[in-house]
């Protein structure tokens, strides 16, 4: 089916009675003057790309005759991408979404099931099936986009029940429904588990290892002898390629290859292959407890010696690859997720796209697969050697390659630049071998593989010194800033004029939404493109915030929106912020934190007072300070390495550093002695936490969050630096610099680029220190952050690509997207 044919068929059936809205993914088909309710029971009709035209020909006339609103995939190629399940696993199979009259859900669902019986499509995992043998499913969920921000600042779809109940309605890979509704198909619908507790009449599932649209992976026990096994599922009609082959063919290819590799050390032994329903399952010996990716996250990077020796890991993998190639197999998918670590040994798993005996299936892991594999060239052993180099570099640095941009060879070139720059890699012979594996020279890579596999290891000395990256000076930082500003303006225009009911249309907050984007654009108001887009962008933000009914809060609520709109109004843009800056009668803060609680509302109110001069905002700030003081001093429990992902008690976003930051700002504004003393008390407590946080951040395998703004040393250091100025205590500035020094040691291992959790946040911390008097030292650290970010980017140095583009555009937010990166590079350019 050619693109456009779906739309032509729909238009032919709909005539003039329906409005058709064409977006990048969906065609929305609505009766004239029809307004969708916020939520209800909806039907999903599943289809394969290959039978989409046939299904449309049967289904669409029925829906038009029923005057029923619906949406469907824009084309067969779009449906094929949906059914791959890579970007949105819960969307697999949802070729058509029907929004029925709630009085006729059951009747319409059964009618469609009867009309479409026998049509094939992937199982819709978030739904129940209306009737066996028909590709019609149902669940309770949102009709029109109804987005809210949760307590962590994440935009999600919440539904409200008749008694105020709240239900998180985002689809997952399992069926869920609100407690207040009754299933209209309960007698007919099927909702059993995706797989039974015992598969193949002998494999009892004990744990899930991986959940994916194409099929899950389980740990199980073979009930015949009690041995541990791994069971891999391939779901029918998911991840089909142009020949109609789906995930099951990849599983069959893996069976074929595993049989060819029987007896090879480091390859899981094949046990069984069977069918259950439409799905197929592969059973192998359990080779270990964790993938290499999980192992590095849990235990840290591999180094030059000891139990976690990079040389030892390289030797084991090289020997396995040599044996695999000796059997006439090219793996074509070597990456950390497919290396299993257990009991001091490693194994290679997942041979679904492997080549053997003249046959292979398409596929690759972006960033690890070489460019020739992306181009569809015939498989060669050097494909695995390049992937081995990327995998070993991950083990040494903890960094996955960044597969953004259009050039599939760019991850390899950036990896070589990283090695030569000496970032996070111990310069041993094994690292020199990685460079040879990634050289693009087949003979050189094969020699490196042989040396790595030998007992002597790779002893060739490399006399090339690490290259010194040119510092990111004013000219380069300014050029990057211009490129980022252009990208942010482009995304702002896309949000304004893009597809309805997308996340961006409903996200107005500072953290992930339009207020944060707009506030950064205000810093570039002299740019003509910015000046042209900001008036409509401010109005858009106000409308979105009103629709969402945001609670008070700085980063995730109405206070942050008010800050942006007030600052825009001060530039002559928009009508101000009055309705977003007033607290509801009887308001009780949602905790004390900076993201959504009292500290954030208070800090936002201080910003509003500074912009508007309205003393009412100062009164709200005082109310917030008193609420925090009345709550007493919250205890800060000991920070443990395993808690960096969840422990927020000391950080800026949800913890002590953010609360102290607001109290310090209020004290600096002229707050009374009581507030100043409360700020000093919390700052002293924060300073007492610092040595323990530093010890943990230096101890592998501390997570990148250990040095982040939101939960780690960057946020703590910024507060201590501010406290030094407000309280007149130089020792606090010294403490901030100790935190910064630890952050500087971690820059080369940061995988995230954004302000909240990543490198841009560290860069801003260094620039604040540079401004505070340590100009040369910390300006150089900020330049090192920028250099690391450029190494992790794609495209030309002057206009790099940092953020991957999705079907609805690129993340332009302050927290993780382009606006936060623009803030850092813009400040760097003005500081150089």
Coordinates of N, CA, C and O in Angstrom, one line a residue, residues 61 82 150 188 474 513 561 607 621 632 638 694 708 763:
X61 N -16.5 1.6 6.4 CA -17.9 1.8 6.1 C -18.8 1.6 7.3 O -19.8 2.3 7.5
X82 N 4.5 1.2 14.0 CA 3.8 1.0 15.3 C 4.0 -0.4 15.7 O 4.2 -0.7 16.9
X150 N 2.4 14.5 37.5 CA 2.4 13.7 38.8 C 3.4 14.4 39.8 O 4.0 15.4 39.5
X188 N -17.9 -12.0 27.8 CA -17.3 -12.5 26.5 C -15.8 -12.2 26.5 O -15.0 -12.9 25.9
X474 N 34.9 31.0 23.1 CA 33.7 31.8 22.9 C 33.1 31.6 21.5 O 31.8 31.5 21.4
X513 N 7.8 21.4 30.0 CA 6.8 22.0 29.1 C 7.1 23.4 28.6 O 8.3 23.8 28.6
X561 N 4.3 28.6 35.6 CA 3.7 29.2 34.4 C 3.6 30.7 34.7 O 3.8 31.6 33.8
X607 N 10.4 35.3 42.6 CA 10.7 35.7 41.3 C 9.6 36.6 40.7 O 9.9 37.6 40.0
X621 N 5.4 34.1 49.5 CA 6.7 33.6 49.9 C 6.8 33.4 51.4 O 7.4 32.4 51.9
X632 N 9.2 21.8 61.0 CA 10.4 21.3 61.7 C 11.5 20.9 60.7 O 11.4 21.0 59.5
X638 N 20.9 8.4 55.9 CA 22.1 8.2 55.2 C 21.9 7.8 53.8 O 21.0 7.0 53.4
X694 N 30.0 12.8 49.2 CA 31.2 12.8 48.4 C 31.8 11.4 48.4 O 32.2 10.8 47.3
X708 N 24.2 14.9 40.0 CA 23.2 15.7 39.3 C 22.7 16.9 40.1 O 23.0 17.1 41.2
X763 N 27.6 21.8 34.1 CA 28.2 22.9 33.5 C 27.8 24.3 34.1 O 28.6 25.2 34.3

